[in-house]
Amino acid sequence: MALLAVTVAAAPLALGACTSDRKQASEGRAAPELAVTPAEGVSDVPISAEIGTVVKNGRVTAVRITDDKGATVEAEPREDGSGWVPNKVLQPKRTYTAEVTATGDKGRTTTRKTTFTTQPKSSKPAITSTMYFAGNRTYGTAMPVTVAFDPPIPKEARADVQRRLFVKTDPPQPGTWSWVSDGSQVYYRAPDFWRPGTTISVRSALEGLPIGKEQVGDADRRATSKIGRQVELEIDNATKQMSVIQDGKLLKKLPVSLGKPSTPTSSGKMVIMEKHDFTTFDTTGSADPYVVDVEDAQRLTWGGEFIHGAPWSEGDQGYANVSHGCTNLSAANADWLMGVTQVGDLVTVKGTEVELNEGNGWTAWNVSWDEFAKGSALPVPPGLKPTPTQSPDPGAVAGGSPEPAPSASGG
């Protein structure tokens, strides 16, 4: 009786399992379900349009896009498989056809075709974007990809803009975008510093993108560059010394003079933004006007803080702060440093009277990773975290357009 009871009780379970197997097999043989956008026959489509795909029981295996003259439009898939982005912006008042094929696990296919027409050339004002990542360069390991906007992007439009900003790294080192609170800049970086030798390819595909109701994006830009050696500068106001570190090893300590109390140097983590063998600091119209020619100048902030040669303050370097906010070096030391650093190297200043303001330069490293990730307008993968072995001080581990209203004050 006991054996019989067990057998009877087990029978419904076995039957349920067979039913489930047959259902799964049937689903595996079913053709995939596929939806494509823009919808068939839609007109007035923005020239920034991409081919959106939603697939059930399969994956997209072929996409063919052609214009009304039969020419093929090259496109690349999004990493999440949600769509295909044309390699070049579409043309206004043109008709395009997209044919998309999805394939199921058992080889069955579904094809959908859609034909749509783009809108006339927009008369709406374009937001000016500036991508601070040029092609064919070698950058430092702290180099953030930076895109600046004038006027700033309103909060409700940031997700749409961020979806059109693309970064690929080889070898892969994923990161995220993070917006400055006023929307004037957005930075891209990984949780850890870029590995030397990494190739980074960037596309800012904003041309014709609707931004809010009254504006559009201005341009489609691309650039590919490499990451060079690891260099960082640590500047300590208490000792008036700069430590120059390469690949984790101290190369030199250099005496410095920082900003005097009335014009203090900012404390924080900055990135070298540009380098000049020769430039002129002109603060005409300010409360403390002066014009001075300087050599070996390296910009750290939009507000005009530089590292540069200052022969006039060599007697104070290592002892007293006499500058207008810049980091003064001797002529010889500034010249030597120019041969060591790269745009994108981390510079850490500590112990001064004021803290670095958000967005005053490329301030992507001046916050923790968790704080940085909060600035993304799109979800950040939860597993994207700094490596456990990363030093608490990231510095220890580790292009050609007008700046958004910088000051060339220096000092």
Coordinates of N, CA and C in Angstrom, one line a residue, residues 210-341:
P210 N 16.1 65.5 -32.0 CA 15.3 66.5 -31.2 C 15.7 66.5 -29.7
I211 N 15.9 67.7 -29.3 CA 16.3 68.0 -27.9 C 15.3 68.9 -27.2
G212 N 14.4 68.2 -26.5 CA 13.2 69.0 -26.0 C 12.3 69.3 -27.2
K213 N 11.5 70.3 -27.1 CA 10.5 70.6 -28.1 C 11.0 71.7 -29.1
E214 N 12.0 72.4 -28.7 CA 12.4 73.6 -29.4 C 13.8 73.6 -30.0
Q215 N 14.6 72.6 -29.8 CA 16.0 72.5 -30.3 C 16.4 71.2 -30.8
V216 N 17.5 71.2 -31.6 CA 18.0 69.9 -32.1 C 19.5 69.9 -31.9
G217 N 20.1 68.7 -32.1 CA 21.5 68.5 -32.0 C 22.2 69.1 -33.2
D218 N 23.5 69.4 -33.1 CA 24.2 70.1 -34.2 C 25.0 69.3 -35.1
A219 N 25.7 68.2 -34.7 CA 26.7 67.5 -35.5 C 26.8 66.1 -35.1
D220 N 27.4 65.3 -36.0 CA 27.8 63.9 -35.8 C 29.3 63.9 -35.9
R221 N 30.0 63.5 -34.8 CA 31.4 63.5 -34.7 C 32.0 62.2 -34.3
R222 N 33.2 61.8 -34.8 CA 33.9 60.6 -34.4 C 35.3 60.9 -34.1
A223 N 35.9 60.1 -33.3 CA 37.4 60.1 -33.0 C 37.8 58.8 -32.4
T224 N 39.0 58.4 -32.7 CA 39.7 57.2 -32.2 C 41.1 57.6 -31.8
S225 N 41.4 57.3 -30.5 CA 42.8 57.6 -30.0 C 43.2 56.5 -29.0
K226 N 44.4 56.5 -28.6 CA 45.0 55.5 -27.7 C 45.3 56.1 -26.3
I227 N 45.5 55.3 -25.3 CA 45.9 55.6 -24.0 C 47.4 55.3 -23.9
G228 N 48.1 56.2 -23.4 CA 49.6 56.1 -23.2 C 50.0 55.6 -21.9
R229 N 51.2 56.0 -21.5 CA 51.7 55.6 -20.2 C 51.0 56.2 -19.0
Q230 N 51.1 55.6 -17.8 CA 50.4 56.1 -16.7 C 51.3 57.2 -16.0
V231 N 50.8 58.4 -15.9 CA 51.5 59.5 -15.2 C 50.6 60.2 -14.3
E232 N 51.0 60.6 -13.2 CA 50.2 61.4 -12.3 C 51.1 62.4 -11.5
L233 N 50.4 63.5 -11.2 CA 51.1 64.6 -10.4 C 50.4 64.8 -9.1
E234 N 51.1 64.8 -8.0 CA 50.6 65.0 -6.7 C 51.2 66.3 -6.2
I235 N 50.4 67.3 -5.9 CA 50.9 68.6 -5.4 C 50.3 68.8 -4.0
D236 N 51.3 69.1 -3.0 CA 50.9 69.2 -1.6 C 51.3 70.6 -1.2
N237 N 50.2 71.3 -0.8 CA 50.4 72.7 -0.3 C 51.3 72.8 0.9
A238 N 51.2 71.7 1.8 CA 51.9 71.8 3.0 C 53.4 71.8 2.8
T239 N 53.9 71.0 1.8 CA 55.3 70.9 1.5 C 55.8 71.8 0.4
K240 N 54.8 72.3 -0.4 CA 55.1 73.1 -1.6 C 55.9 72.3 -2.6
Q241 N 55.5 71.0 -2.7 CA 56.3 70.1 -3.6 C 55.3 69.4 -4.5
M242 N 55.7 69.1 -5.7 CA 55.0 68.3 -6.7 C 55.7 67.0 -6.9
S243 N 55.0 65.9 -6.7 CA 55.6 64.6 -6.9 C 55.2 64.1 -8.3
V244 N 56.1 63.7 -9.1 CA 55.8 63.3 -10.5 C 56.0 61.8 -10.5
I245 N 54.9 61.0 -10.8 CA 54.9 59.6 -10.7 C 54.6 59.0 -12.0
Q246 N 55.4 58.0 -12.4 CA 55.1 57.3 -13.7 C 55.1 55.8 -13.4
D247 N 54.0 55.2 -13.8 CA 53.9 53.7 -13.6 C 54.1 53.3 -12.2
G248 N 53.7 54.2 -11.3 CA 53.8 53.9 -9.9 C 55.1 54.2 -9.2
K249 N 56.0 54.7 -10.0 CA 57.3 55.1 -9.4 C 57.6 56.6 -9.4
L250 N 58.1 57.1 -8.4 CA 58.4 58.5 -8.3 C 59.6 58.8 -9.2
L251 N 59.4 59.8 -10.1 CA 60.4 60.2 -11.0 C 61.2 61.4 -10.4
K252 N 60.4 62.4 -9.9 CA 61.1 63.6 -9.3 C 60.1 64.3 -8.4
K253 N 60.7 65.1 -7.5 CA 59.9 66.1 -6.7 C 60.4 67.4 -7.1
L254 N 59.4 68.3 -7.4 CA 59.7 69.6 -7.9 C 59.1 70.7 -6.9
P255 N 59.8 71.7 -6.5 CA 59.3 72.8 -5.7 C 58.3 73.6 -6.5
V256 N 57.2 74.0 -5.8 CA 56.2 74.8 -6.5 C 55.8 76.0 -5.6
S257 N 55.2 77.0 -6.3 CA 54.5 78.1 -5.6 C 53.1 78.1 -6.1
L258 N 52.1 78.0 -5.2 CA 50.7 77.9 -5.5 C 50.0 79.3 -5.4
G259 N 48.7 79.3 -5.4 CA 48.0 80.6 -5.3 C 48.1 81.3 -4.0
K260 N 48.3 82.5 -4.0 CA 48.3 83.3 -2.7 C 47.0 83.3 -2.1
P261 N 46.8 83.7 -0.8 CA 45.5 83.6 -0.1 C 44.4 84.3 -0.8
S262 N 44.6 85.4 -1.5 CA 43.6 86.1 -2.2 C 43.1 85.5 -3.5
T263 N 44.0 84.6 -4.1 CA 43.7 83.9 -5.3 C 44.2 82.4 -5.2
P264 N 43.6 81.6 -4.3 CA 44.1 80.3 -4.0 C 43.9 79.3 -5.1
T265 N 44.8 78.3 -5.1 CA 44.7 77.2 -6.0 C 43.6 76.2 -5.5
S266 N 42.9 75.6 -6.4 CA 41.8 74.7 -6.0 C 42.4 73.3 -5.6
S267 N 41.9 72.7 -4.6 CA 42.2 71.4 -4.1 C 41.2 70.4 -4.8
G268 N 41.8 69.3 -5.3 CA 40.9 68.3 -5.9 C 41.7 67.5 -6.9
K269 N 40.9 66.6 -7.6 CA 41.5 65.8 -8.6 C 41.1 66.4 -10.0
M270 N 42.1 66.8 -10.7 CA 41.9 67.5 -12.0 C 42.6 66.6 -13.1
V271 N 42.4 67.0 -14.3 CA 43.0 66.4 -15.5 C 43.7 67.4 -16.4
I272 N 44.9 67.1 -16.8 CA 45.5 68.0 -17.8 C 44.6 68.1 -19.0
M273 N 44.2 69.3 -19.4 CA 43.2 69.5 -20.5 C 43.9 70.0 -21.8
E274 N 45.0 70.7 -21.7 CA 45.7 71.1 -22.9 C 47.1 71.6 -22.5
K275 N 48.0 71.6 -23.5 CA 49.4 71.9 -23.2 C 49.8 72.9 -24.3
H276 N 50.6 74.0 -23.8 CA 51.1 75.0 -24.7 C 52.5 75.3 -24.4
D277 N 53.3 75.3 -25.5 CA 54.7 75.6 -25.3 C 54.8 77.1 -25.0
F278 N 53.9 77.9 -25.5 CA 53.9 79.3 -25.3 C 52.4 79.8 -25.3
T279 N 52.1 80.7 -24.4 CA 50.7 81.3 -24.4 C 50.8 82.6 -23.6
T280 N 49.7 83.4 -23.7 CA 49.6 84.7 -23.0 C 48.4 84.6 -22.1
F281 N 48.6 85.0 -20.8 CA 47.5 85.1 -19.9 C 47.1 86.6 -19.9
D282 N 45.8 86.8 -20.2 CA 45.3 88.2 -20.3 C 44.1 88.3 -19.4
T283 N 44.2 89.0 -18.3 CA 43.0 89.2 -17.4 C 42.5 90.6 -17.4
T284 N 42.7 91.3 -18.6 CA 42.2 92.6 -18.8 C 40.7 92.6 -18.5
G285 N 40.2 93.6 -17.7 CA 38.8 93.7 -17.3 C 38.4 93.0 -16.0
S286 N 39.4 92.3 -15.4 CA 39.1 91.6 -14.1 C 39.5 92.6 -13.0
A287 N 39.3 92.2 -11.8 CA 39.6 93.0 -10.6 C 41.1 93.1 -10.4
D288 N 41.9 92.1 -11.0 CA 43.3 92.1 -10.9 C 43.9 92.0 -12.3
P289 N 43.8 93.0 -13.1 CA 44.2 92.9 -14.5 C 45.7 92.8 -14.7
Y290 N 46.1 91.9 -15.6 CA 47.5 91.8 -16.0 C 47.6 91.0 -17.3
V291 N 48.7 91.2 -18.1 CA 49.0 90.5 -19.3 C 50.4 90.0 -19.1
V292 N 50.6 88.7 -19.3 CA 51.9 88.1 -19.1 C 52.1 86.9 -20.1
D293 N 53.3 86.8 -20.7 CA 53.6 85.7 -21.6 C 54.2 84.6 -20.7
V294 N 53.8 83.4 -21.0 CA 54.3 82.2 -20.2 C 54.7 81.1 -21.1
E295 N 55.6 80.3 -20.7 CA 56.0 79.1 -21.4 C 55.7 77.8 -20.7
D296 N 55.5 76.8 -21.4 CA 55.3 75.4 -20.8 C 54.1 75.4 -19.9
A297 N 52.9 75.8 -20.5 CA 51.7 75.9 -19.7 C 50.7 74.7 -19.9
Q298 N 50.2 74.2 -18.9 CA 49.3 73.1 -18.9 C 48.0 73.4 -18.2
R299 N 46.9 73.4 -18.9 CA 45.6 73.9 -18.3 C 45.0 72.8 -17.4
L300 N 44.5 73.2 -16.3 CA 43.8 72.3 -15.3 C 42.4 72.6 -15.2
T301 N 41.9 73.9 -15.3 CA 40.6 74.2 -15.1 C 40.1 75.2 -16.2
W302 N 38.8 75.3 -16.4 CA 38.2 76.4 -17.3 C 38.5 77.7 -16.7
G303 N 38.6 77.8 -15.3 CA 38.7 79.1 -14.7 C 40.1 79.7 -14.8
G304 N 41.1 79.0 -15.4 CA 42.4 79.6 -15.7 C 43.5 79.1 -14.8
E305 N 43.3 78.0 -14.1 CA 44.5 77.4 -13.3 C 45.3 76.5 -14.3
F306 N 46.6 76.8 -14.3 CA 47.6 76.1 -15.1 C 48.8 75.7 -14.2
I307 N 49.5 74.7 -14.7 CA 50.9 74.5 -14.3 C 51.8 75.2 -15.4
H308 N 52.7 76.0 -15.0 CA 53.5 76.6 -16.0 C 54.9 77.1 -15.4
G309 N 55.8 77.4 -16.3 CA 57.0 78.0 -15.9 C 56.9 79.4 -15.4
A310 N 57.5 79.7 -14.3 CA 57.4 81.1 -13.7 C 58.8 81.5 -13.2
P311 N 59.7 82.0 -14.1 CA 61.0 82.4 -13.6 C 61.0 83.4 -12.5
W312 N 59.9 84.3 -12.6 CA 59.8 85.4 -11.6 C 59.5 85.0 -10.2
S313 N 59.1 83.7 -10.0 CA 58.8 83.2 -8.6 C 59.7 82.1 -8.2
E314 N 60.8 81.9 -8.9 CA 61.7 80.8 -8.5 C 62.2 80.9 -7.1
G315 N 62.4 82.1 -6.6 CA 62.9 82.2 -5.2 C 61.8 81.8 -4.1
D316 N 60.5 81.8 -4.5 CA 59.4 81.5 -3.6 C 59.0 80.0 -3.7
Q317 N 59.4 79.4 -4.8 CA 59.0 78.0 -5.1 C 59.6 77.0 -4.0
G318 N 58.7 76.3 -3.4 CA 59.1 75.4 -2.3 C 58.9 76.1 -0.9
Y319 N 58.6 77.4 -0.9 CA 58.5 78.1 0.4 C 57.2 78.9 0.6
A320 N 56.8 79.6 -0.5 CA 55.6 80.5 -0.3 C 54.7 80.5 -1.5
N321 N 53.5 80.8 -1.3 CA 52.5 80.9 -2.4 C 52.3 82.3 -2.9
V322 N 52.6 82.6 -4.1 CA 52.6 84.0 -4.6 C 51.8 84.1 -5.9
S323 N 51.2 83.0 -6.5 CA 50.6 83.1 -7.8 C 49.2 83.5 -7.7
H324 N 48.6 83.7 -8.9 CA 47.2 84.0 -9.0 C 46.3 82.8 -9.1
G325 N 46.8 81.7 -8.6 CA 46.0 80.4 -8.6 C 46.7 79.3 -9.4
C326 N 47.7 79.6 -10.1 CA 48.4 78.6 -10.9 C 49.4 77.9 -10.0
T327 N 50.0 76.8 -10.6 CA 51.1 76.1 -10.0 C 52.4 76.5 -10.7
N328 N 53.2 77.3 -10.0 CA 54.4 77.8 -10.6 C 55.6 76.9 -10.5
L329 N 56.3 76.7 -11.5 CA 57.5 75.9 -11.6 C 58.7 76.7 -12.1
S330 N 59.9 76.3 -11.8 CA 61.0 77.0 -12.5 C 61.0 76.7 -14.0
A331 N 61.6 77.5 -14.7 CA 61.6 77.4 -16.2 C 62.1 76.0 -16.6
A332 N 63.2 75.6 -15.9 CA 63.8 74.3 -16.3 C 62.9 73.1 -15.9
N333 N 62.3 73.2 -14.7 CA 61.4 72.1 -14.3 C 60.1 72.1 -15.2
A334 N 59.6 73.2 -15.5 CA 58.4 73.2 -16.4 C 58.7 72.7 -17.7
D335 N 59.8 72.9 -18.3 CA 60.2 72.4 -19.6 C 60.4 70.9 -19.5
W336 N 61.0 70.4 -18.4 CA 61.2 68.9 -18.2 C 59.8 68.3 -18.1
L337 N 58.9 68.9 -17.3 CA 57.6 68.3 -17.1 C 56.8 68.1 -18.4
M338 N 56.9 69.1 -19.3 CA 56.2 69.1 -20.5 C 56.6 67.8 -21.3
G339 N 57.8 67.3 -21.2 CA 58.2 66.1 -21.9 C 57.7 64.8 -21.2
V340 N 57.1 64.9 -20.0 CA 56.7 63.7 -19.3 C 55.2 63.6 -19.4
T341 N 54.4 64.7 -19.3 CA 53.0 64.6 -19.2 C 52.3 64.4 -20.5

